[in-house]
Amino acid sequence: ATGTISIDTLDDSIQEHLLWHGTSKASAEAIVTADFRIPKDAKHGFRFGSGLYFAEDIGKSLSYAPLEKGSDAGNKSQFVLLCRVLCGQMHYTEGRSDGNASADAKQVGKHAVLANPMAEGPREFIVLTEMQVYPEYLVEVSVSKAEGP
């Protein structure tokens, strides 16, 4: 069907995944328009080194997406991108933080970092180049106002 995405179309031989990326509405729209860019100074730091960060758990990605005005004037929203990510060969780490992980991955010819903090997750995928990512969908998650008692 047109306009749908399926995991059946993913290529396991190159470790292709559908992963989430949480960000602001303005950044998400810029990414959709002009593609991803690896920042020099990351807003949330480089916990596992330089690269583009993705998660398989939408909750993890929402933790990086600020609560802001959405399409529905009455509610706040958060924005995430569902992306097709080509991970290739991955460097694996279980550290809570490893600022050298992406540099270590490059040094041994890997294409990405798979970070699984304390082997408990949620897992994060850090790709080393912009060419490894294609944003499929921009998703707005509406957060309803809490009603009083």
PDB file of C-alpha atoms in Angstrom:
ATOM      1  CA  ALA A   1       0.000   0.000   0.000  1.00  0.00           C
ATOM      2  CA  THR A   2       1.183   3.514  -0.726  1.00  0.00           C
ATOM      3  CA  GLY A   3       2.288   5.564   2.282  1.00  0.00           C
ATOM      4  CA  THR A   4       3.085   2.585   4.476  1.00  0.00           C
ATOM      5  CA  ILE A   5       6.347   1.272   5.802  1.00  0.00           C
ATOM      6  CA  SER A   6       7.163  -2.325   6.607  1.00  0.00           C
ATOM      7  CA  ILE A   7      10.008  -4.068   8.367  1.00  0.00           C
ATOM      8  CA  ASP A   8       9.812  -6.593   5.535  1.00  0.00           C
ATOM      9  CA  THR A   9      11.587  -4.053   3.308  1.00  0.00           C
ATOM     10  CA  LEU A  10      14.600  -3.730   5.632  1.00  0.00           C
ATOM     11  CA  ASP A  11      17.912  -5.230   4.551  1.00  0.00           C
ATOM     12  CA  ASP A  12      19.351  -7.380   7.376  1.00  0.00           C
ATOM     13  CA  SER A  13      22.662  -7.815   5.550  1.00  0.00           C
ATOM     14  CA  ILE A  14      23.509  -4.141   6.190  1.00  0.00           C
ATOM     15  CA  GLN A  15      21.859  -3.959   9.636  1.00  0.00           C
ATOM     16  CA  GLU A  16      19.054  -1.690   8.428  1.00  0.00           C
ATOM     17  CA  HIS A  17      16.644  -0.644  11.198  1.00  0.00           C
ATOM     18  CA  LEU A  18      13.633   1.595  11.754  1.00  0.00           C
ATOM     19  CA  LEU A  19      14.644   3.823  14.657  1.00  0.00           C
ATOM     20  CA  TRP A  20      13.374   6.923  16.456  1.00  0.00           C
ATOM     21  CA  HIS A  21      15.047  10.330  16.762  1.00  0.00           C
ATOM     22  CA  GLY A  22      13.562  12.852  19.207  1.00  0.00           C
ATOM     23  CA  THR A  23      14.091  16.566  18.642  1.00  0.00           C
ATOM     24  CA  SER A  24      12.323  19.912  18.501  1.00  0.00           C
ATOM     25  CA  LYS A  25       9.671  20.672  15.899  1.00  0.00           C
ATOM     26  CA  ALA A  26      11.942  23.203  14.154  1.00  0.00           C
ATOM     27  CA  SER A  27      14.854  20.747  14.026  1.00  0.00           C
ATOM     28  CA  ALA A  28      12.621  17.911  12.796  1.00  0.00           C
ATOM     29  CA  GLU A  29      11.276  20.095   9.994  1.00  0.00           C
ATOM     30  CA  ALA A  30      14.837  21.155   9.057  1.00  0.00           C
ATOM     31  CA  ILE A  31      15.942  17.513   8.950  1.00  0.00           C
ATOM     32  CA  VAL A  32      13.023  16.572   6.699  1.00  0.00           C
ATOM     33  CA  THR A  33      13.856  19.487   4.385  1.00  0.00           C
ATOM     34  CA  ALA A  34      17.669  19.368   4.350  1.00  0.00           C
ATOM     35  CA  ASP A  35      18.655  15.979   5.862  1.00  0.00           C
ATOM     36  CA  PHE A  36      20.541  15.206   9.044  1.00  0.00           C
ATOM     37  CA  ARG A  37      23.753  17.002   9.992  1.00  0.00           C
ATOM     38  CA  ILE A  38      26.192  15.782  12.622  1.00  0.00           C
ATOM     39  CA  PRO A  39      26.482  18.741  15.001  1.00  0.00           C
ATOM     40  CA  LYS A  40      29.799  20.115  16.234  1.00  0.00           C
ATOM     41  CA  ASP A  41      28.216  20.896  19.621  1.00  0.00           C
ATOM     42  CA  ALA A  42      25.347  18.615  20.575  1.00  0.00           C
ATOM     43  CA  LYS A  43      22.560  20.054  22.719  1.00  0.00           C
ATOM     44  CA  HIS A  44      22.514  16.880  24.830  1.00  0.00           C
ATOM     45  CA  GLY A  45      26.245  16.149  24.567  1.00  0.00           C
ATOM     46  CA  PHE A  46      28.004  13.226  22.985  1.00  0.00           C
ATOM     47  CA  ARG A  47      27.450  10.433  25.484  1.00  0.00           C
ATOM     48  CA  PHE A  48      28.928   7.869  23.070  1.00  0.00           C
ATOM     49  CA  GLY A  49      30.944  10.214  20.877  1.00  0.00           C
ATOM     50  CA  SER A  50      30.168  12.174  17.732  1.00  0.00           C
ATOM     51  CA  GLY A  51      27.368  10.944  15.493  1.00  0.00           C
ATOM     52  CA  LEU A  52      23.624  10.849  14.962  1.00  0.00           C
ATOM     53  CA  TYR A  53      21.690   9.254  17.819  1.00  0.00           C
ATOM     54  CA  PHE A  54      18.664   6.973  17.459  1.00  0.00           C
ATOM     55  CA  ALA A  55      16.698   4.622  19.706  1.00  0.00           C
ATOM     56  CA  GLU A  56      14.530   1.574  19.121  1.00  0.00           C
ATOM     57  CA  ASP A  57      12.361   2.675  22.059  1.00  0.00           C
ATOM     58  CA  ILE A  58      10.178   5.706  21.314  1.00  0.00           C
ATOM     59  CA  GLY A  59      10.183   6.610  25.024  1.00  0.00           C
ATOM     60  CA  LYS A  60      13.949   7.109  24.921  1.00  0.00           C
ATOM     61  CA  SER A  61      13.622   9.402  21.897  1.00  0.00           C
ATOM     62  CA  LEU A  62      10.757  11.359  23.470  1.00  0.00           C
ATOM     63  CA  SER A  63      13.062  12.130  26.408  1.00  0.00           C
ATOM     64  CA  TYR A  64      15.098  14.284  23.964  1.00  0.00           C
ATOM     65  CA  ALA A  65      12.064  16.001  22.431  1.00  0.00           C
ATOM     66  CA  PRO A  66      10.967  19.194  24.186  1.00  0.00           C
ATOM     67  CA  LEU A  67       7.316  19.770  25.030  1.00  0.00           C
ATOM     68  CA  GLU A  68       6.146  22.597  22.736  1.00  0.00           C
ATOM     69  CA  LYS A  69       3.173  24.035  20.902  1.00  0.00           C
ATOM     70  CA  GLY A  70       1.755  21.495  18.482  1.00  0.00           C
ATOM     71  CA  SER A  71      -0.823  21.430  15.717  1.00  0.00           C
ATOM     72  CA  ASP A  72      -3.708  21.349  18.207  1.00  0.00           C
ATOM     73  CA  ALA A  73      -3.714  24.757  19.922  1.00  0.00           C
ATOM     74  CA  GLY A  74      -5.112  23.247  23.123  1.00  0.00           C
ATOM     75  CA  ASN A  75      -2.361  20.687  23.648  1.00  0.00           C
ATOM     76  CA  LYS A  76       1.407  20.527  23.809  1.00  0.00           C
ATOM     77  CA  SER A  77       3.291  18.116  21.585  1.00  0.00           C
ATOM     78  CA  GLN A  78       6.604  16.382  21.167  1.00  0.00           C
ATOM     79  CA  PHE A  79       8.188  15.528  17.824  1.00  0.00           C
ATOM     80  CA  VAL A  80      10.070  12.425  16.729  1.00  0.00           C
ATOM     81  CA  LEU A  81      11.301  11.161  13.399  1.00  0.00           C
ATOM     82  CA  LEU A  82      10.933   7.521  12.405  1.00  0.00           C
ATOM     83  CA  CYS A  83      14.016   6.860  10.298  1.00  0.00           C
ATOM     84  CA  ARG A  84      15.443   4.130   8.129  1.00  0.00           C
ATOM     85  CA  VAL A  85      18.979   3.737   9.529  1.00  0.00           C
ATOM     86  CA  LEU A  86      21.755   1.742   7.862  1.00  0.00           C
ATOM     87  CA  CYS A  87      23.967   0.662  10.741  1.00  0.00           C
ATOM     88  CA  GLY A  88      26.351  -1.676   8.944  1.00  0.00           C
ATOM     89  CA  GLN A  89      28.992  -3.206  11.199  1.00  0.00           C
ATOM     90  CA  MET A  90      28.563  -1.971  14.758  1.00  0.00           C
ATOM     91  CA  HIS A  91      30.934  -1.354  17.642  1.00  0.00           C
ATOM     92  CA  TYR A  92      29.227  -2.551  20.853  1.00  0.00           C
ATOM     93  CA  THR A  93      29.492  -0.946  24.281  1.00  0.00           C
ATOM     94  CA  GLU A  94      27.718  -1.565  27.593  1.00  0.00           C
ATOM     95  CA  GLY A  95      29.111   1.486  29.379  1.00  0.00           C
ATOM     96  CA  ARG A  96      26.759   4.092  30.830  1.00  0.00           C
ATOM     97  CA  SER A  97      28.792   6.596  28.879  1.00  0.00           C
ATOM     98  CA  ASP A  98      31.741   6.176  26.522  1.00  0.00           C
ATOM     99  CA  GLY A  99      32.754   9.433  24.853  1.00  0.00           C
ATOM    100  CA  ASN A 100      35.318   7.599  22.715  1.00  0.00           C
ATOM    101  CA  ALA A 101      32.927   4.948  21.338  1.00  0.00           C
ATOM    102  CA  SER A 102      32.420   6.559  17.927  1.00  0.00           C
ATOM    103  CA  ALA A 103      36.165   7.239  17.506  1.00  0.00           C
ATOM    104  CA  ASP A 104      36.912   3.641  18.523  1.00  0.00           C
ATOM    105  CA  ALA A 105      34.339   2.411  15.987  1.00  0.00           C
ATOM    106  CA  LYS A 106      35.931   4.451  13.179  1.00  0.00           C
ATOM    107  CA  GLN A 107      39.405   3.246  14.127  1.00  0.00           C
ATOM    108  CA  VAL A 108      38.432  -0.411  13.643  1.00  0.00           C
ATOM    109  CA  GLY A 109      36.383   0.187  10.482  1.00  0.00           C
ATOM    110  CA  LYS A 110      32.900   0.011  11.994  1.00  0.00           C
ATOM    111  CA  HIS A 111      29.974   2.100  10.697  1.00  0.00           C
ATOM    112  CA  ALA A 112      28.026   2.684  13.905  1.00  0.00           C
ATOM    113  CA  VAL A 113      27.942   2.248  17.677  1.00  0.00           C
ATOM    114  CA  LEU A 114      25.381   0.080  19.446  1.00  0.00           C
ATOM    115  CA  ALA A 115      25.207   1.326  23.013  1.00  0.00           C
ATOM    116  CA  ASN A 116      23.426  -0.885  25.539  1.00  0.00           C
ATOM    117  CA  PRO A 117      24.063   0.808  28.916  1.00  0.00           C
ATOM    118  CA  MET A 118      24.799  -1.765  31.616  1.00  0.00           C
ATOM    119  CA  ALA A 119      23.351  -4.401  29.235  1.00  0.00           C
ATOM    120  CA  GLU A 120      19.918  -3.187  30.375  1.00  0.00           C
ATOM    121  CA  GLY A 121      18.964  -0.698  27.644  1.00  0.00           C
ATOM    122  CA  PRO A 122      17.224   1.060  26.236  1.00  0.00           C
ATOM    123  CA  ARG A 123      19.673   0.605  23.392  1.00  0.00           C
ATOM    124  CA  GLU A 124      20.921   3.556  21.375  1.00  0.00           C
ATOM    125  CA  PHE A 125      22.304   3.460  17.848  1.00  0.00           C
ATOM    126  CA  ILE A 126      24.863   6.083  16.864  1.00  0.00           C
ATOM    127  CA  VAL A 127      25.702   6.309  13.164  1.00  0.00           C
ATOM    128  CA  LEU A 128      28.878   8.003  12.025  1.00  0.00           C
ATOM    129  CA  THR A 129      27.701   9.671   8.797  1.00  0.00           C
ATOM    130  CA  GLU A 130      24.621  11.518   7.611  1.00  0.00           C
ATOM    131  CA  MET A 131      24.382   9.250   4.553  1.00  0.00           C
ATOM    132  CA  GLN A 132      23.333   6.325   6.770  1.00  0.00           C
ATOM    133  CA  VAL A 133      19.939   7.846   7.619  1.00  0.00           C
ATOM    134  CA  TYR A 134      16.712   8.522   5.764  1.00  0.00           C
ATOM    135  CA  PRO A 135      13.819  10.113   7.693  1.00  0.00           C
ATOM    136  CA  GLU A 136      10.621   8.261   6.772  1.00  0.00           C
ATOM    137  CA  TYR A 137       8.041   9.994   8.979  1.00  0.00           C
ATOM    138  CA  LEU A 138       7.768  13.075  11.179  1.00  0.00           C
ATOM    139  CA  VAL A 139       5.493  12.098  14.052  1.00  0.00           C
ATOM    140  CA  GLU A 140       3.747  14.546  16.375  1.00  0.00           C
ATOM    141  CA  VAL A 141       2.881  13.086  19.779  1.00  0.00           C
ATOM    142  CA  SER A 142       0.129  15.145  21.377  1.00  0.00           C
ATOM    143  CA  VAL A 143       0.187  15.456  25.160  1.00  0.00           C
ATOM    144  CA  SER A 144      -3.245  16.212  26.584  1.00  0.00           C
ATOM    145  CA  LYS A 145      -3.663  18.672  29.408  1.00  0.00           C
ATOM    146  CA  ALA A 146      -4.079  16.891  32.712  1.00  0.00           C
ATOM    147  CA  GLU A 147      -7.580  17.335  34.070  1.00  0.00           C
ATOM    148  CA  GLY A 148      -8.046  18.285  37.696  1.00  0.00           C
ATOM    149  CA  PRO A 149     -10.027  16.254  40.250  1.00  0.00           C
TER     150      PRO A 149
END
